[in-house]
mmCIF file of C-alpha atoms in Angstrom:
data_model
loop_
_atom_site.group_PDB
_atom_site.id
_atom_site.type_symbol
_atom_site.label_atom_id
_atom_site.label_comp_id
_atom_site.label_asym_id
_atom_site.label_seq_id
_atom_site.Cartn_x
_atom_site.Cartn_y
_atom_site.Cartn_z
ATOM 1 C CA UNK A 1 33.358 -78.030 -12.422
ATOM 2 C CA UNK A 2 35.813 -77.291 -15.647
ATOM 3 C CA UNK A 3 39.287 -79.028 -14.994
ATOM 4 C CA UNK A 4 42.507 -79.745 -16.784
ATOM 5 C CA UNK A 5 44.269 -83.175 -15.712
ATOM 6 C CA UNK A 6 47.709 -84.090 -16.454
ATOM 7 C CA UNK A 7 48.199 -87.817 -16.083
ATOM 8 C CA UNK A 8 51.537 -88.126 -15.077
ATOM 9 C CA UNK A 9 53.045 -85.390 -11.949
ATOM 10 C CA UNK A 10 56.923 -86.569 -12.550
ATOM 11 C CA UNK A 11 58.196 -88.641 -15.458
ATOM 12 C CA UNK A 12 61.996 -90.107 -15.500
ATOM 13 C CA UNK A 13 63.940 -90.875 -18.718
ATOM 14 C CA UNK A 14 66.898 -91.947 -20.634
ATOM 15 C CA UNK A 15 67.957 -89.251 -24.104
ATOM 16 C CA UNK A 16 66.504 -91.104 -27.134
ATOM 17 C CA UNK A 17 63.690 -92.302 -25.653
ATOM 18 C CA UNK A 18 59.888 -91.298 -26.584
ATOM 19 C CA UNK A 19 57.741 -88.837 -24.317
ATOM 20 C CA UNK A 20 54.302 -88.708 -24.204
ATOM 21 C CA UNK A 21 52.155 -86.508 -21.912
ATOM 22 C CA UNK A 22 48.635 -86.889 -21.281
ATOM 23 C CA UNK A 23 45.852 -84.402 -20.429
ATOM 24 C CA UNK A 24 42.313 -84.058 -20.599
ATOM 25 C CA UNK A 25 39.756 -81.245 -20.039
ATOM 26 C CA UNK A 26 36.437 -81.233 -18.479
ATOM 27 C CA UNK A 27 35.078 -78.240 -20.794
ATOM 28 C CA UNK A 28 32.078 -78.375 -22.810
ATOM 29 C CA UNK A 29 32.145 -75.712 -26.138
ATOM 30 C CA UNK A 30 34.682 -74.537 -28.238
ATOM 31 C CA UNK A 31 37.836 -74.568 -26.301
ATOM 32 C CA UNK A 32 41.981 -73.037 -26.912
ATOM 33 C CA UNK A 33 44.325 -75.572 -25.976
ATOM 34 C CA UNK A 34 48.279 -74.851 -25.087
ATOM 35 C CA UNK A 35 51.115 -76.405 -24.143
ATOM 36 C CA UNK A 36 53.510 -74.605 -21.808
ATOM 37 C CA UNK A 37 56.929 -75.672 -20.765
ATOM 38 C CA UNK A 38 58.982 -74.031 -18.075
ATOM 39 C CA UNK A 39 62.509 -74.913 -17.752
ATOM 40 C CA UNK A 40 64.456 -74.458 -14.524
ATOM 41 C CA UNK A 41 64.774 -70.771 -13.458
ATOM 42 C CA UNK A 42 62.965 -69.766 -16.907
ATOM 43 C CA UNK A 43 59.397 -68.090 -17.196
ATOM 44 C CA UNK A 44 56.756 -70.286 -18.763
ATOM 45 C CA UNK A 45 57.570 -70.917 -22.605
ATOM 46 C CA UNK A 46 54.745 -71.872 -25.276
ATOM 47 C CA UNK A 47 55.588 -74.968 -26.886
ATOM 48 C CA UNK A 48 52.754 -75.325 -28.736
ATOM 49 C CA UNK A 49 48.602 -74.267 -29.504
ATOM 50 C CA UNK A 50 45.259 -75.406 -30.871
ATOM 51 C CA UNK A 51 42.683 -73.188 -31.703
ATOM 52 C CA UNK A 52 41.108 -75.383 -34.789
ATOM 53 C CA UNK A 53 41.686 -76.615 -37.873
ATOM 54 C CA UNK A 54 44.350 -79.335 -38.073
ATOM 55 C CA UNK A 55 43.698 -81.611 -34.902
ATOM 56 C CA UNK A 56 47.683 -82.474 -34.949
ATOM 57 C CA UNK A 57 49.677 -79.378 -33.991
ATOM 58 C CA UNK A 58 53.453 -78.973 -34.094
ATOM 59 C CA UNK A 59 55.410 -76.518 -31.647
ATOM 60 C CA UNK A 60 58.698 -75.853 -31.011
ATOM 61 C CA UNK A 61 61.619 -78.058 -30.468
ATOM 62 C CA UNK A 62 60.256 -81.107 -32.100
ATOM 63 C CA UNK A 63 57.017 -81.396 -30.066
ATOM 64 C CA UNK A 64 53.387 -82.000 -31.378
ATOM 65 C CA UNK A 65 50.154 -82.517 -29.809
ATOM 66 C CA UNK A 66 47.246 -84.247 -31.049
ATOM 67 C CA UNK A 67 43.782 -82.982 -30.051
ATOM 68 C CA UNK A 68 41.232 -85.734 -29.931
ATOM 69 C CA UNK A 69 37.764 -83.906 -29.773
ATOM 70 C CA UNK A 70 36.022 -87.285 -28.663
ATOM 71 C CA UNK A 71 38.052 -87.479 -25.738
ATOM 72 C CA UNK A 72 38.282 -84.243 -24.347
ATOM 73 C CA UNK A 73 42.133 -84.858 -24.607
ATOM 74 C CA UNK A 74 45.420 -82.786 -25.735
ATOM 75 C CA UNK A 75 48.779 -85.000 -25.044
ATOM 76 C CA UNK A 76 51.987 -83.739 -26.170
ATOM 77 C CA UNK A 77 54.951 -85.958 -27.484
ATOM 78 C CA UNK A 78 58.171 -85.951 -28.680
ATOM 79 C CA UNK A 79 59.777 -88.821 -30.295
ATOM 80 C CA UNK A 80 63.247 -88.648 -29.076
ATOM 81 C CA UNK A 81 63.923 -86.597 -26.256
ATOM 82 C CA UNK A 82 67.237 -84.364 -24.973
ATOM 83 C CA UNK A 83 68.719 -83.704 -21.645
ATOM 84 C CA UNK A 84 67.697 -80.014 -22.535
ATOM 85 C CA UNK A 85 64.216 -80.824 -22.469
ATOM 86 C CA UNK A 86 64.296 -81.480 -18.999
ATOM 87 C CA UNK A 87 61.798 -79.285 -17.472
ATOM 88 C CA UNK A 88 58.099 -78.530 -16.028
ATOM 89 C CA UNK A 89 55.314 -78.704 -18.590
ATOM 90 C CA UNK A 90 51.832 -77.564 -18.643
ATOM 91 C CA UNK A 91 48.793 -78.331 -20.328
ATOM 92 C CA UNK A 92 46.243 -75.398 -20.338
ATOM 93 C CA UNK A 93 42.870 -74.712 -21.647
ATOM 94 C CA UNK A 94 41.861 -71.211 -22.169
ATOM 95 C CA UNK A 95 38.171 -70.422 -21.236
ATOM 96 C CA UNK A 96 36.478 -67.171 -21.322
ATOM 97 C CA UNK A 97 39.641 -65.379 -21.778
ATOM 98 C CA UNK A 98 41.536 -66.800 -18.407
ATOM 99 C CA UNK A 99 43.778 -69.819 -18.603
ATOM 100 C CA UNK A 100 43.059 -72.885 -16.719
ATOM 101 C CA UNK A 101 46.041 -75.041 -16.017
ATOM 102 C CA UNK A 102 46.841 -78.699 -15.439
ATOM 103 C CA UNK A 103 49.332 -79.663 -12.271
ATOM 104 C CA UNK A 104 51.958 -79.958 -14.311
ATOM 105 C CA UNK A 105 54.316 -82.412 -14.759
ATOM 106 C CA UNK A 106 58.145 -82.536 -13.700
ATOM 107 C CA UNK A 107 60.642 -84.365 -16.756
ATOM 108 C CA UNK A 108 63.461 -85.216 -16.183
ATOM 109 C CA UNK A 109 65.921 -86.584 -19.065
ATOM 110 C CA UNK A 110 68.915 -88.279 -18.120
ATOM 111 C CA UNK A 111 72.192 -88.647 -19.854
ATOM 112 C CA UNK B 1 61.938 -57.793 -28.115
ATOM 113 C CA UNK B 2 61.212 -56.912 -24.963
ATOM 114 C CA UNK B 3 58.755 -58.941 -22.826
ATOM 115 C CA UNK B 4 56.620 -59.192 -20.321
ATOM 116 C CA UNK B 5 58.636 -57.424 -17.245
ATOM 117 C CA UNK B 6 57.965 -57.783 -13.347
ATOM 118 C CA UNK B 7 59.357 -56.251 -10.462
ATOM 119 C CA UNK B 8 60.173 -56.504 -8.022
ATOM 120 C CA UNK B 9 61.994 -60.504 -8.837
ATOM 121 C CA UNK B 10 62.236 -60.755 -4.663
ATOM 122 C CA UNK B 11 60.211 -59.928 -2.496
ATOM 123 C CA UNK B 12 60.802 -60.748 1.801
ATOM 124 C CA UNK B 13 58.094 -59.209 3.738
ATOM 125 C CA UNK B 14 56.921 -59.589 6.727
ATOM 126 C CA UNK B 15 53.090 -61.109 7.749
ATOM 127 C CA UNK B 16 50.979 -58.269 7.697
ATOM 128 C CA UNK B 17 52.556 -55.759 5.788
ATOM 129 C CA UNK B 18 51.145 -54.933 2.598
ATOM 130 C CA UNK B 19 53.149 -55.499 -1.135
ATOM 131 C CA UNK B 20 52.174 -54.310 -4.308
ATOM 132 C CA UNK B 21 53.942 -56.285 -7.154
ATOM 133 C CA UNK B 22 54.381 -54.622 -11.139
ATOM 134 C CA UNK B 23 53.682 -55.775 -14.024
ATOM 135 C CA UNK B 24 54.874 -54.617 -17.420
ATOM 136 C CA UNK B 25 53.306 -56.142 -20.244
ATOM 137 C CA UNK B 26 54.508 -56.205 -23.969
ATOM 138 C CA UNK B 27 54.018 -53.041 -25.606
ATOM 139 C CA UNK B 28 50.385 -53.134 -27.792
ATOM 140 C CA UNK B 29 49.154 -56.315 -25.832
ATOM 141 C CA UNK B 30 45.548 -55.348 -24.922
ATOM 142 C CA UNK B 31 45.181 -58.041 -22.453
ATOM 143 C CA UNK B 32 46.915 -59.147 -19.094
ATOM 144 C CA UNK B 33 46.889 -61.382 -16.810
ATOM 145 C CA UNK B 34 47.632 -62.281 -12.824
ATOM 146 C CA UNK B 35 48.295 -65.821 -11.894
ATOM 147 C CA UNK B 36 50.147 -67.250 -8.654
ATOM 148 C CA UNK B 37 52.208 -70.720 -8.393
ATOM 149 C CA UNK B 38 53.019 -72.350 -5.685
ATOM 150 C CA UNK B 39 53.501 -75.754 -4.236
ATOM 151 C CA UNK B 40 50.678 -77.693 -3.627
ATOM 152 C CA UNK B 41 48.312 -75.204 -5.236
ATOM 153 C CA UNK B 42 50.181 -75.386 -9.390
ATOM 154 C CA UNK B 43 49.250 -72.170 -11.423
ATOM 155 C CA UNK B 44 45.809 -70.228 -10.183
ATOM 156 C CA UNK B 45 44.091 -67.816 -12.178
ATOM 157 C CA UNK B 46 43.532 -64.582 -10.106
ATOM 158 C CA UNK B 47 42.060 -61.870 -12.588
ATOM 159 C CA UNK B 48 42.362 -60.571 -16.094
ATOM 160 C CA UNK B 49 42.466 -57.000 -17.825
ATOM 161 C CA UNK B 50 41.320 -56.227 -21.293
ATOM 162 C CA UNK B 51 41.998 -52.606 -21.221
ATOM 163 C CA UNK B 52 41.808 -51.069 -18.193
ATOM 164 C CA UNK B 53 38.812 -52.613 -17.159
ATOM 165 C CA UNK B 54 38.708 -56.326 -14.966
ATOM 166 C CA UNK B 55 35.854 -58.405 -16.451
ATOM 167 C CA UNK B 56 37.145 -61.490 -14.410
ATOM 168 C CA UNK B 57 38.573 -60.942 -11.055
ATOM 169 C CA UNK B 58 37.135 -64.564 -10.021
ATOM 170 C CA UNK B 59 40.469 -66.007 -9.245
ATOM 171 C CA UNK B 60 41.221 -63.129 -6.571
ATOM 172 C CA UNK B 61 41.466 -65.224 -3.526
ATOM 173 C CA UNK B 62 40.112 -62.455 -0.859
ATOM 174 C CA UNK B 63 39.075 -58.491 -0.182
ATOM 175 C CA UNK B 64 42.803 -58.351 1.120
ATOM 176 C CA UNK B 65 43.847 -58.617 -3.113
ATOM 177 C CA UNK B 66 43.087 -56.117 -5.176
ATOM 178 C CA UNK B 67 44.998 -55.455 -9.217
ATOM 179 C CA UNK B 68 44.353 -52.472 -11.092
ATOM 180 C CA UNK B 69 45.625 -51.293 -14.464
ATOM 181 C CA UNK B 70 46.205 -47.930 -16.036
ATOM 182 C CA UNK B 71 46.503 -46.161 -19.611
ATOM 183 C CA UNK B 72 46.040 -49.912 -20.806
ATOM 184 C CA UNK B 73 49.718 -50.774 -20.219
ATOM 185 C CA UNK B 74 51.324 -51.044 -16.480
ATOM 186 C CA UNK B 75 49.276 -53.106 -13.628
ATOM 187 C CA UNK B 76 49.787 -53.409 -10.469
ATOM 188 C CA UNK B 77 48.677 -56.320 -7.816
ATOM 189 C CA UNK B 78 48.477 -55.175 -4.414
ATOM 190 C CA UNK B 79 48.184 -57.270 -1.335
ATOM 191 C CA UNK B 80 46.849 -55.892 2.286
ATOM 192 C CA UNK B 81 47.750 -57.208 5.272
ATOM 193 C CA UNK B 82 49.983 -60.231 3.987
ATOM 194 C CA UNK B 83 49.353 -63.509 5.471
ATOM 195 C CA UNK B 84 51.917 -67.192 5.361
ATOM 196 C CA UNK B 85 49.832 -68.157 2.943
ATOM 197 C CA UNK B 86 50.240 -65.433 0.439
ATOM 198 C CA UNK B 87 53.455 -67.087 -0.269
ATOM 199 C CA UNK B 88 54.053 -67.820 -3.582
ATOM 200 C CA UNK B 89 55.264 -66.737 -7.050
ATOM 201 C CA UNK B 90 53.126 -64.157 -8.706
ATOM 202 C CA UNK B 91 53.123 -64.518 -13.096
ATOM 203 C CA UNK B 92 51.848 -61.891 -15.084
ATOM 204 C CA UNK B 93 51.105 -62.489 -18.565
ATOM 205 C CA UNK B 94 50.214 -60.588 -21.713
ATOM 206 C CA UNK B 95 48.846 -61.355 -24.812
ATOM 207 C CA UNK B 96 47.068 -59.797 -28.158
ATOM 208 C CA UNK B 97 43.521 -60.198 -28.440
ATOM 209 C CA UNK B 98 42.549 -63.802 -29.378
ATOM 210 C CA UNK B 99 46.570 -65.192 -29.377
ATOM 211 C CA UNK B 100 48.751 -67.077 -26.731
ATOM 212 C CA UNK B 101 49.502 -65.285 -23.568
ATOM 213 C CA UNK B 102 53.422 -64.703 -22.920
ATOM 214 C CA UNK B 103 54.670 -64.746 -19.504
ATOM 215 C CA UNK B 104 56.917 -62.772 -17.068
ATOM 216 C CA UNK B 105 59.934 -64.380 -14.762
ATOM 217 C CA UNK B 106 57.185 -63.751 -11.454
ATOM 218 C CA UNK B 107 57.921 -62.168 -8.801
ATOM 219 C CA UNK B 108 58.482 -64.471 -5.632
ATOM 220 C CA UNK B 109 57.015 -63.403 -2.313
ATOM 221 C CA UNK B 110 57.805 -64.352 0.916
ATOM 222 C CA UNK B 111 56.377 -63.529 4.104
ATOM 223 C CA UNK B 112 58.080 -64.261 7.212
#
């Protein structure tokens, strides 16, 4: 069956600090990645895509995303992360039009 | 701009009543979409619009769920007979052929 895994479900840290985010995809074929982040009481935001081309993609806000063919992964990192970028994000894989999404994981950035 | 819109935000209903929830998309976006979050269950697929016409509706999770769209703009999702489980918030999403979907707030449904 396809799937999207996220590695991590919550993830606690200090402002400054590096984030990295893991996820992989059980998809075979050509595949349209996406990083969504939803911050508290906010719709789901796009931080970032992959469609082809360049396997390192930069979003918004300082994040980037490298998309490693060989193992069917997608993570997302930022190298110094904000109180503001606590939040809820999601790795997705679009598939025959539909998005499929990971379980998300909860950040939380503290002071 | 304007995005994607949904209404109602709340919704308190009681089991076995039946809800329809709207959906707005962005003006010119040929393609929408119907997801549902909730706990335990993250973000589910439930069916997709190009046009007016549903060519997936594999993520509808029984007869009691039905979406339509009309004049390739407004949809609506409408659920029969609401059950506990229905619970949940409802996303709709729009996009241009081919690009990144954009989301709606949801509309959060409760039933009692």
């Amino acid at each position: 069956a396809q799937s999207v895994s996220q590695h991590n479900h919550h993830v606690i840290l200090s402002e400054a600090a590096s984030l990295e985010l893991g996820c992989n995809y059980s998809y075979g074929g050509t595949v349209n990645l996406f990083w969504y982040v939803q911050y508290p009481g906010q719709h789901l935001q796009l931080l970032l895509k992959y469609f082809s081309g360049d396997p390192l993609v930069k979003g918004i806000k300082g994040f980037e995303a490298e998309f490693i063919k060989s193992k069917f992964s997608f993570n997302l990192r930022k190298p110094s992360v904000q109180w503001s970028d606590t939040a809820e994000y999601f790795c997705a894989v679009k598939s025959w039009g539909k998005l499929q999404f990971g379980a998300g994981t909860q950040v939380v950035v503290t002071p | 701009g304007a995005g994607v819109s949904q209404s109602p935000s709340n919704k308190v209903t009681e089991k076995g009543k039946d809800v329809e929830l709207r959906c707005d998309p962005i003006s010119g976006h040929t393609a929408l979409y119907w997801y549902r979050q909730s706990l335990g269950q993250g973000l589910e697929f439930l069916i997709y619009f190009q046009g007016n016409s549903a060519p997936d509706k594999s993520g509808l999770p029984s007869d009691r769920f039905s979406a339509e769209r009309t004049g390739g703009s407004v949809s609506t999702l409408t659920i029969q007979r609401t059950q506990q489980e229905d619970s949940a918030v409802y996303l709709c999403a729009s996009s241009p052929p081919d690009q990144p979907q954009h989301f709606g707030d949801g509309t959060r449904l409760s039933i009692l």
